[in-house]
Coordinates of C-alpha atoms in Angstrom, one line a residue:
Chain A
X1 CA 118.5 127.2 106.4
X2 CA 115.9 128.0 108.8
X3 CA 113.7 125.5 110.0
X4 CA 110.3 125.5 108.7
X5 CA 107.8 125.3 111.4
X6 CA 104.0 125.0 111.6
X7 CA 101.6 126.7 113.8
X8 CA 100.0 124.3 116.1
X9 CA 96.3 124.2 115.8
X10 CA 94.0 126.9 117.4
X11 CA 92.3 125.7 120.5
X12 CA 89.6 128.4 120.1
X13 CA 88.7 127.0 116.5
X14 CA 87.4 123.7 118.1
X15 CA 83.8 123.6 119.0
X16 CA 82.8 122.9 122.9
X17 CA 80.0 120.7 122.3
X18 CA 82.5 117.9 120.5
X19 CA 84.0 115.0 122.7
X20 CA 87.8 116.1 124.2
X21 CA 90.2 117.0 121.6
X22 CA 93.7 117.7 122.6
X23 CA 95.2 120.4 121.3
X24 CA 98.5 120.5 123.4
X25 CA 101.8 118.5 122.5
X26 CA 102.8 116.0 124.9
X27 CA 106.0 117.0 126.9
X28 CA 107.4 113.5 127.2
X29 CA 110.9 113.3 126.8
X30 CA 112.6 109.7 126.5
X31 CA 116.0 110.8 127.2
X32 CA 116.2 109.2 130.6
X33 CA 115.6 106.0 129.2
X34 CA 118.8 105.7 128.0
X35 CA 121.7 103.1 129.3
X36 CA 124.2 103.9 126.5
X37 CA 124.8 107.3 125.2
X38 CA 126.0 108.2 121.9
X39 CA 129.2 110.5 121.7
X40 CA 130.0 112.1 118.5
X41 CA 133.8 113.0 117.8
X42 CA 133.4 116.1 115.8
X43 CA 137.0 115.7 114.1
X44 CA 135.4 112.5 112.3
X45 CA 132.2 113.6 111.5
X46 CA 132.0 114.3 107.8
X47 CA 128.1 115.6 107.7
X48 CA 126.8 112.8 105.7
X49 CA 123.6 112.6 107.4
X50 CA 123.3 109.1 107.8
X51 CA 122.9 109.2 111.8
X52 CA 120.0 111.6 110.9
X53 CA 118.4 109.4 108.4
X54 CA 118.3 106.5 110.4
X55 CA 117.3 107.9 113.9
X56 CA 114.3 106.5 114.9
X57 CA 113.5 109.5 117.4
X58 CA 115.0 112.0 114.8
X59 CA 117.0 113.6 117.4
X60 CA 120.3 114.5 115.6
X61 CA 120.6 118.0 115.0
X62 CA 122.9 120.1 112.9
X63 CA 125.7 122.1 113.7
X64 CA 127.8 124.3 111.3
X65 CA 130.8 121.3 111.1
X66 CA 129.0 118.2 112.6
X67 CA 126.0 116.5 113.7
X68 CA 125.3 116.1 116.9
X69 CA 122.6 114.4 119.2
X70 CA 119.8 115.9 121.3
X71 CA 120.2 114.3 124.6
X72 CA 116.8 114.9 126.0
X73 CA 115.0 112.5 123.7
X74 CA 117.8 110.2 122.6
X75 CA 117.0 106.6 123.7
X76 CA 120.5 105.3 123.3
X77 CA 119.4 102.8 120.6
X78 CA 122.7 102.8 119.3
X79 CA 121.5 102.9 115.5
X80 CA 123.5 105.9 114.6
X81 CA 126.9 104.4 115.9
X82 CA 126.6 101.3 114.0
X83 CA 125.5 103.2 110.9
X84 CA 127.9 106.0 110.6
X85 CA 130.3 105.1 107.8
X86 CA 133.0 106.9 109.6
X87 CA 133.1 105.4 113.2
X88 CA 132.7 109.0 114.2
X89 CA 130.0 107.9 117.0
X90 CA 130.5 105.7 119.9
X91 CA 128.1 104.3 122.5
X92 CA 129.5 104.9 125.9
X93 CA 127.6 103.9 129.1
X94 CA 125.5 106.3 131.1
X95 CA 127.0 107.1 134.5
X96 CA 124.9 105.2 137.4
Chain B
X1 CA 124.6 124.2 106.2
X2 CA 123.7 120.7 104.8
X3 CA 124.8 117.5 104.4
X4 CA 127.3 115.8 101.7
X5 CA 127.9 112.7 100.0
X6 CA 130.6 110.5 101.3
X7 CA 132.7 107.2 100.5
X8 CA 132.1 104.3 103.2
X9 CA 134.6 101.4 103.7
X10 CA 133.7 98.1 105.1
X11 CA 136.8 96.5 105.7
X12 CA 135.2 93.0 106.1
X13 CA 134.2 93.3 102.4
X14 CA 137.8 94.1 101.2
X15 CA 140.5 91.5 100.1
X16 CA 143.2 93.8 99.2
X17 CA 143.0 93.6 95.6
X18 CA 143.9 97.0 94.6
X19 CA 141.3 97.6 92.0
X20 CA 140.3 101.0 93.7
X21 CA 143.8 102.4 93.8
X22 CA 144.6 101.3 90.0
X23 CA 141.3 103.0 88.7
X24 CA 141.7 106.2 90.7
X25 CA 145.7 106.3 89.4
X26 CA 144.1 105.9 86.1
X27 CA 141.2 108.6 86.7
X28 CA 143.6 111.2 88.3
X29 CA 147.0 110.6 87.3
X30 CA 146.5 108.6 83.8
X31 CA 148.9 106.1 85.1
X32 CA 148.5 102.1 86.3
X33 CA 150.7 103.1 89.1
X34 CA 148.8 102.2 92.5
X35 CA 151.1 104.3 94.5
X36 CA 149.5 107.4 92.5
X37 CA 146.1 106.9 93.7
X38 CA 144.6 109.2 96.0
X39 CA 142.7 106.3 97.6
X40 CA 145.0 103.7 99.6
X41 CA 144.1 100.6 101.3
X42 CA 146.6 99.5 103.7
X43 CA 146.8 96.0 105.0
X44 CA 147.4 95.3 109.0
X45 CA 147.2 91.9 110.4
X46 CA 144.9 90.6 107.7
X47 CA 142.6 93.5 108.1
X48 CA 142.6 96.6 105.8
X49 CA 142.3 100.2 106.6
X50 CA 141.5 103.1 104.2
X51 CA 143.7 106.1 103.8
X52 CA 141.8 108.8 101.9
X53 CA 140.4 112.2 101.9
X54 CA 137.3 111.8 104.1
X55 CA 136.1 115.8 103.2
X56 CA 136.0 116.6 106.8
X57 CA 133.0 118.9 108.7
X58 CA 135.9 120.9 110.0
X59 CA 139.2 120.1 108.1
X60 CA 142.5 120.5 109.7
X61 CA 144.2 120.5 106.2
X62 CA 142.4 123.8 105.3
X63 CA 143.3 125.5 108.7
X64 CA 146.6 124.2 108.3
X65 CA 147.3 125.5 104.6
X66 CA 149.2 129.1 104.7
X67 CA 148.6 129.8 101.1
X68 CA 144.8 129.2 101.5
X69 CA 145.1 126.7 98.4
X70 CA 142.8 124.5 100.4
X71 CA 138.9 125.5 100.9
X72 CA 135.8 123.4 101.4
X73 CA 133.2 123.8 99.0
X74 CA 129.9 124.9 100.7
X75 CA 127.8 123.0 97.8
X76 CA 129.4 119.6 97.5
X77 CA 131.4 119.5 100.8
X78 CA 134.4 118.5 98.7
X79 CA 137.9 120.0 99.9
X80 CA 139.6 121.8 96.8
X81 CA 143.0 122.2 96.2
X82 CA 144.2 125.1 94.1
X83 CA 147.4 123.8 92.2
X84 CA 147.8 127.7 91.3
X85 CA 147.9 128.6 95.1
X86 CA 149.7 125.8 96.4
X87 CA 153.5 126.5 97.7
X88 CA 154.2 122.6 98.3
X89 CA 155.0 123.1 102.0
X90 CA 153.1 119.9 102.8
X91 CA 151.7 121.1 106.1
X92 CA 148.4 119.7 105.0
X93 CA 149.6 116.3 105.1
X94 CA 150.8 117.2 109.0
X95 CA 147.1 118.3 109.7
X96 CA 145.4 115.2 108.2
X97 CA 144.8 112.4 110.6
X98 CA 143.2 110.1 107.7
X99 CA 146.0 109.9 105.3
X100 CA 144.1 111.9 103.0
X101 CA 146.6 114.4 101.5
X102 CA 148.6 112.0 99.3
X103 CA 152.3 113.2 98.0
X104 CA 152.5 112.4 94.2
X105 CA 156.2 112.1 93.9
X106 CA 155.9 112.2 89.9
X107 CA 153.9 115.4 89.9
X108 CA 156.0 116.9 92.6
X109 CA 152.8 118.2 94.5
X110 CA 150.2 117.0 97.0
X111 CA 147.1 115.1 95.6
X112 CA 144.0 114.7 97.2
X113 CA 140.4 113.0 96.5
X114 CA 137.6 115.1 94.9
X115 CA 135.0 112.7 94.6
X116 CA 135.2 112.5 91.0
X117 CA 132.5 114.9 90.8
X118 CA 129.9 112.9 92.4
X119 CA 130.7 109.9 90.7
X120 CA 133.7 108.1 92.2
X121 CA 135.7 105.8 90.0
X122 CA 137.2 103.6 93.2
X123 CA 133.7 102.7 94.0
X124 CA 132.7 101.6 90.4
X125 CA 136.1 99.7 90.3
X126 CA 135.4 97.7 93.8
X127 CA 134.4 94.2 93.0
X128 CA 133.1 93.2 96.5
X129 CA 131.0 96.2 97.6
X130 CA 133.6 97.1 100.3
X131 CA 133.5 100.8 98.8
X132 CA 130.0 102.5 99.0
X133 CA 129.1 106.0 97.7
X134 CA 126.6 107.1 99.8
X135 CA 124.4 110.0 98.4
X136 CA 121.5 109.7 100.8
X137 CA 122.6 113.4 102.0
X138 CA 120.5 114.9 99.4
X139 CA 117.3 113.5 101.5
X140 CA 118.6 115.6 104.5
X141 CA 119.1 118.8 102.1
X142 CA 115.6 118.0 100.6
X143 CA 113.8 117.6 103.6
X144 CA 115.8 118.2 106.8
X145 CA 114.3 121.7 107.0
X146 CA 111.0 120.3 107.1
X147 CA 109.2 120.0 110.5
X148 CA 109.1 116.5 112.2
X149 CA 104.9 116.2 112.8
X150 CA 105.5 114.3 115.7
X151 CA 106.4 115.4 119.4
X152 CA 110.0 114.9 120.1
X153 CA 109.1 112.0 122.8
X154 CA 107.2 109.3 121.5
X155 CA 107.1 106.1 123.4
X156 CA 108.6 103.7 120.9
X157 CA 110.9 101.0 122.0
X158 CA 114.6 101.9 121.5
X159 CA 115.6 101.2 118.0
X160 CA 111.9 101.5 116.7
X161 CA 111.6 101.3 113.1
X162 CA 108.2 102.0 113.0
X163 CA 108.8 105.3 114.6
X164 CA 111.8 106.2 112.3
X165 CA 108.9 105.3 109.4
X166 CA 106.1 107.6 110.7
X167 CA 108.6 110.7 111.2
X168 CA 109.9 110.5 107.9
X169 CA 106.6 109.7 106.1
X170 CA 104.8 112.7 107.9
X171 CA 107.8 115.1 107.5
X172 CA 107.1 114.4 103.6
X173 CA 103.4 114.3 103.8
X174 CA 103.1 117.7 105.3
X175 CA 100.6 119.7 107.8
X176 CA 97.9 119.7 105.3
X177 CA 96.7 116.1 106.2
X178 CA 94.5 114.2 108.7
X179 CA 96.0 111.2 110.3
X180 CA 94.3 107.9 111.2
X181 CA 96.4 105.7 113.5
X182 CA 94.4 102.2 114.3
X183 CA 95.3 100.3 117.5
X184 CA 98.9 98.9 117.3
X185 CA 102.1 100.4 118.4
X186 CA 101.6 103.8 116.6
X187 CA 98.9 105.2 118.8
X188 CA 100.5 103.2 121.4
X189 CA 103.8 104.9 121.6
X190 CA 101.9 108.1 121.9
X191 CA 100.9 109.6 118.5
X192 CA 97.3 110.1 119.8
X193 CA 98.7 111.2 123.0
X194 CA 98.0 110.3 126.6
X195 CA 96.0 112.4 129.3
X196 CA 94.6 115.0 127.0
X197 CA 97.8 115.4 125.2
X198 CA 98.7 115.1 121.9
X199 CA 101.5 113.2 120.0
X200 CA 100.9 114.6 116.5
X201 CA 101.2 118.2 115.3
X202 CA 98.3 117.6 112.8
X203 CA 95.0 116.3 113.4
X204 CA 95.1 112.8 114.5
X205 CA 92.6 110.2 115.4
X206 CA 92.1 106.5 116.6
X207 CA 89.6 104.7 114.9
X208 CA 88.8 100.8 115.6
X209 CA 91.2 98.3 114.2
X210 CA 88.3 97.5 111.8
X211 CA 87.5 100.9 110.3
X212 CA 90.1 102.9 109.5
X213 CA 90.0 103.1 105.6
X214 CA 86.1 103.9 106.0
X215 CA 86.7 106.6 108.1
X216 CA 89.4 108.3 106.1
X217 CA 87.1 108.0 103.2
X218 CA 84.3 110.3 105.2
X219 CA 87.2 112.8 106.2
X220 CA 88.5 113.1 102.7
X221 CA 84.9 113.3 101.0
X222 CA 84.0 115.8 103.7
X223 CA 86.8 118.0 103.1
X224 CA 86.5 118.0 99.2
X225 CA 83.0 118.9 99.7
X226 CA 84.0 122.2 101.5
X227 CA 86.8 122.9 99.3
X228 CA 89.8 121.9 101.0
X229 CA 92.5 119.5 99.8
X230 CA 93.7 117.9 102.9
X231 CA 95.6 114.5 102.5
X232 CA 94.1 111.6 104.6
X233 CA 96.9 109.3 105.8
X234 CA 96.5 105.8 107.7
X235 CA 99.3 104.9 109.7
X236 CA 98.4 101.4 110.3
X237 CA 100.3 98.0 111.5
X238 CA 100.0 94.9 110.0
X239 CA 97.2 93.9 111.8
X240 CA 94.8 96.7 111.0
X241 CA 95.9 96.3 107.6
X242 CA 96.2 92.5 106.6
X243 CA 93.7 91.0 109.3
X244 CA 91.2 93.0 111.2
X245 CA 91.4 96.0 109.0
X246 CA 91.3 94.5 105.5
X247 CA 87.5 94.6 104.8
X248 CA 87.3 98.3 105.3
X249 CA 90.8 98.7 103.4
X250 CA 89.6 96.5 100.8
X251 CA 86.4 98.0 100.4
X252 CA 88.1 101.7 99.9
X253 CA 90.6 100.7 97.7
X254 CA 87.8 99.0 95.4
X255 CA 86.0 102.3 95.3
X256 CA 89.1 104.0 94.4
X257 CA 89.0 106.5 97.5
X258 CA 91.5 109.3 97.5
X259 CA 93.9 108.4 100.4
X260 CA 97.3 107.3 101.4
X261 CA 97.3 104.2 103.3
X262 CA 100.9 103.2 104.8
X263 CA 100.9 99.7 106.2
X264 CA 104.0 99.5 108.9
X265 CA 104.4 95.8 108.6
X266 CA 106.3 94.4 111.7
X267 CA 104.9 90.7 111.0
X268 CA 102.6 90.5 114.2
X269 CA 100.8 92.4 116.8
X270 CA 103.9 93.4 118.5
X271 CA 102.1 96.3 120.7
X272 CA 100.0 93.8 122.6
X273 CA 102.6 91.2 123.3
X274 CA 103.7 89.9 120.0
X275 CA 101.2 87.8 119.0
X276 CA 100.9 86.1 115.1
X277 CA 99.3 87.8 112.4
X278 CA 98.4 87.1 109.0
X279 CA 102.0 88.7 108.1
X280 CA 103.7 86.8 110.3
X281 CA 106.2 84.3 108.2
X282 CA 106.5 80.7 108.6
X283 CA 108.5 79.5 111.2
X284 CA 108.5 82.5 113.5
X285 CA 108.5 82.6 117.1
X286 CA 105.5 84.6 118.4
X287 CA 103.8 84.3 121.7
X288 CA 101.0 82.6 120.2
X289 CA 103.2 80.5 118.1
X290 CA 105.7 79.4 120.8
X291 CA 108.6 77.1 120.4
X292 CA 109.2 74.3 123.0
X293 CA 108.9 70.4 122.8
X294 CA 106.1 70.2 120.2
X295 CA 105.7 73.9 118.6
X296 CA 108.4 75.2 116.0
X297 CA 107.0 78.7 115.4
X298 CA 104.1 79.8 113.1
X299 CA 103.1 76.5 110.7
X300 CA 101.5 78.8 107.9
X301 CA 103.0 81.2 105.3
X302 CA 102.4 85.1 105.5
X303 CA 99.7 86.6 103.2
X304 CA 101.2 88.8 100.5
X305 CA 99.2 91.8 101.4
X306 CA 100.9 94.2 98.9
X307 CA 100.2 91.8 96.0
X308 CA 96.6 91.6 96.9
X309 CA 96.4 95.3 96.9
X310 CA 97.8 95.2 93.3
X311 CA 95.2 93.0 92.5
X312 CA 92.6 96.0 93.8
X313 CA 94.1 98.2 90.8
X314 CA 94.9 100.8 93.1
X315 CA 96.4 103.9 91.9
X316 CA 99.5 103.0 93.6
X317 CA 100.9 100.4 95.3
X318 CA 104.8 100.0 96.6
X319 CA 106.8 97.8 99.1
X320 CA 109.6 99.8 100.9
X321 CA 112.3 99.5 103.4
X322 CA 114.1 101.7 105.9
X323 CA 117.1 100.3 104.4
X324 CA 116.7 101.6 101.4
X325 CA 115.8 105.3 102.3
X326 CA 116.4 106.8 98.8
X327 CA 113.9 104.2 97.3
X328 CA 111.6 104.8 100.1
X329 CA 111.4 108.7 99.5
X330 CA 110.8 108.0 95.9
X331 CA 107.9 105.7 96.5
X332 CA 106.5 108.2 99.2
X333 CA 106.2 110.8 96.5
X334 CA 104.8 108.9 94.1
X335 CA 101.9 107.7 96.7
X336 CA 101.4 111.1 97.9
X337 CA 100.8 112.1 94.3
X338 CA 98.6 108.9 93.4
X339 CA 96.5 109.7 96.6
X340 CA 95.5 112.9 95.1
X341 CA 93.2 110.8 92.8
X342 CA 93.1 107.6 93.9
X343 CA 94.0 105.0 96.2
X344 CA 97.7 104.7 97.3
X345 CA 99.1 101.8 99.2
X346 CA 102.7 101.6 100.7
X347 CA 103.6 98.4 102.7
X348 CA 107.0 99.2 104.6
X349 CA 108.8 96.5 106.3
X350 CA 109.6 97.5 109.7
X351 CA 111.7 94.9 111.7
X352 CA 110.9 94.9 115.5
X353 CA 113.6 95.0 117.7
X354 CA 111.3 93.8 120.7
X355 CA 109.3 91.3 119.2
X356 CA 111.5 89.7 116.6
X357 CA 114.2 89.8 119.2
X358 CA 117.4 91.3 118.0
X359 CA 120.0 94.2 119.5
X360 CA 118.2 97.6 118.6
X361 CA 121.5 98.9 116.8
X362 CA 120.9 96.4 114.2
X363 CA 117.6 97.6 113.1
X364 CA 118.6 99.1 109.7
X365 CA 121.2 96.2 109.0
X366 CA 118.3 93.6 109.4
X367 CA 116.0 95.9 107.2
X368 CA 118.8 95.7 104.5
X369 CA 119.6 92.1 104.9
X370 CA 115.6 91.2 104.5
X371 CA 116.1 92.9 101.2
X372 CA 119.6 91.6 100.1
X373 CA 118.2 88.0 100.9
X374 CA 115.1 88.6 98.7
X375 CA 113.0 87.9 102.0
X376 CA 111.3 91.1 101.3
X377 CA 111.2 92.2 97.6
X378 CA 111.1 96.0 96.7
X379 CA 108.8 96.8 93.8
X380 CA 106.2 99.2 92.9
X381 CA 102.9 99.1 90.5
X382 CA 100.8 101.6 89.0
X383 CA 98.0 100.3 86.5
X384 CA 99.5 102.5 83.6
X385 CA 103.1 101.0 83.7
X386 CA 102.3 97.5 85.7
X387 CA 104.7 96.1 88.3
X388 CA 108.1 97.0 88.3
X389 CA 111.1 95.5 90.6
X390 CA 112.9 98.6 92.4
X391 CA 115.6 96.4 93.7
X392 CA 117.2 93.4 91.5
X393 CA 116.0 90.0 93.1
X394 CA 119.5 88.4 91.3
X395 CA 122.0 87.2 93.7
X396 CA 120.6 87.3 96.6
X397 CA 122.6 86.6 100.0
X398 CA 122.2 83.3 101.7
X399 CA 119.0 83.2 103.6
X400 CA 120.6 82.3 106.8
X401 CA 121.9 85.7 106.9
X402 CA 119.1 87.1 107.7
X403 CA 117.2 84.4 109.9
X404 CA 120.1 83.8 112.0
X405 CA 120.4 87.4 112.9
X406 CA 116.8 87.3 114.4
X407 CA 116.0 85.6 117.8
X408 CA 112.3 84.7 116.5
X409 CA 114.0 82.4 114.0
X410 CA 117.1 80.8 115.9
X411 CA 115.1 77.5 116.5
X412 CA 114.4 76.7 112.8
X413 CA 115.7 73.4 111.5
X414 CA 117.1 73.0 107.9
X415 CA 113.8 71.9 106.8
X416 CA 112.1 75.0 107.9
X417 CA 114.7 76.9 106.2
X418 CA 114.4 75.0 103.2
X419 CA 110.4 75.6 103.4
X420 CA 111.3 79.5 103.5
X421 CA 113.7 79.3 100.8
X422 CA 111.2 77.4 98.8
X423 CA 108.7 80.2 99.6
X424 CA 110.8 83.0 98.6
X425 CA 111.7 81.3 95.3
X426 CA 108.0 80.9 94.5
X427 CA 107.5 84.7 95.2
X428 CA 110.4 86.0 93.2
X429 CA 109.0 83.9 90.3
X430 CA 105.8 85.3 90.9
X431 CA 106.4 89.1 91.1
X432 CA 109.0 88.6 88.3
X433 CA 106.1 87.1 86.4
X434 CA 104.1 90.2 86.9
X435 CA 106.7 92.5 86.1
X436 CA 107.2 90.9 83.0
X437 CA 103.5 90.9 82.1
X438 CA 101.3 94.0 80.5
X439 CA 100.2 97.0 82.5
X440 CA 96.7 96.0 83.7
X441 CA 95.1 99.2 82.3
X442 CA 95.9 101.2 79.3
X443 CA 97.2 104.8 79.7
X444 CA 94.2 107.4 80.1
X445 CA 93.4 109.2 77.1

């Protein structure tokens, strides 16, 4: 399943006599906010996608046999670990 | 690749009645003997554990089977057992850590759960809701490959329900859209960007609190005039909808402008420091309805904004909650469709971990409890079919289960809880009355 992606808008199409219009995406990544980190136990994951469905940041990524977390954006809220019906995700403390 | 349906088990709801095991034995072995069931509930020290096939993503039993009798179905995710290939070596039972491969002594073969073709007998038999069949994987399979229209990094608080709502909503709405985000958490978390950068992959703008619906009216009319069908979407908080933003919202709804207005109701002005709003419920702590020697939280009831929108005869009005995602997606689809020919209003309840004071991982559970206690009623309305409850309001949980989970209600006295219970009962009666009534308009010819 190839991910559908849209073109970002074309800067040259924007008239230069308007108020400033942002055309570049913000590169901010909130992964470093985290104090707790989710760890997926691959053997326990059944790919039910509950973690993906409820992840506010939508940082859950699909792998062939399990769902994984993108730690660059995960804020460590713990919703995935609470919602996982098979207790495949545990929250561990980030190393200081 | 894709996601699959699964059976979840909540041991705290289980009392070991064995109804699931008997139902399974009847369905799969035509026997009343629970020992022949493919689902086994085991008791240890007063709590219960489940032994059944979980249809693993990377199944050990399939790897272990020397005869290729076990295989994982790529469509359903179910691990199929082929009796004609099985050599009864039982190696699969050795590989499984979950007790999923049962040895059926009477049949002389292993037996395993096959999810009853998507309608499991055990789940239907469970009288206490300990077993649930989770079908939300279909949402991932439908929309998981659509692009998230926000940048990966938005500065919502940890566990922000609003961020969850807007990401799902915009993914479904798609790229042919213009978004307005009036002041509140949604632009505050960076959807309109910082420092000359943007946070949304479609055109987004930041109207005043007061004029969101008016500006979108103009945007939609402009695109219609130049012959482009562009969806216009408001992602507004309850302040920008119910209080400050109400006059332009009411006007646009009355004129029947073609737009989708999504109100993310976190019951207060959470972005600016948790002040009360017209949607803050009775008794709630906020920074302007403090709790101390004299104050005991807000003294007025919340206004019921979605019902106000029903009275505007909008093309579509619905309330939704992230605790009930399939319902939310159904309503989102209907709202998007209705916004092509009229005003669509979607009111989504959004528990705020920071402002309501509860642990961030509990957000979805709080959303669910709000609905299960009838604190939040889920319904939808369109002028042709009238109002319809989409989550039965019968047998609600005790209100205390919801309010005591939240820091903003922890001070409530018994009288205050009784007041809220009274308001809920009144609201349920009123909405049920509307649901029983006739549609407000005859079907168009």
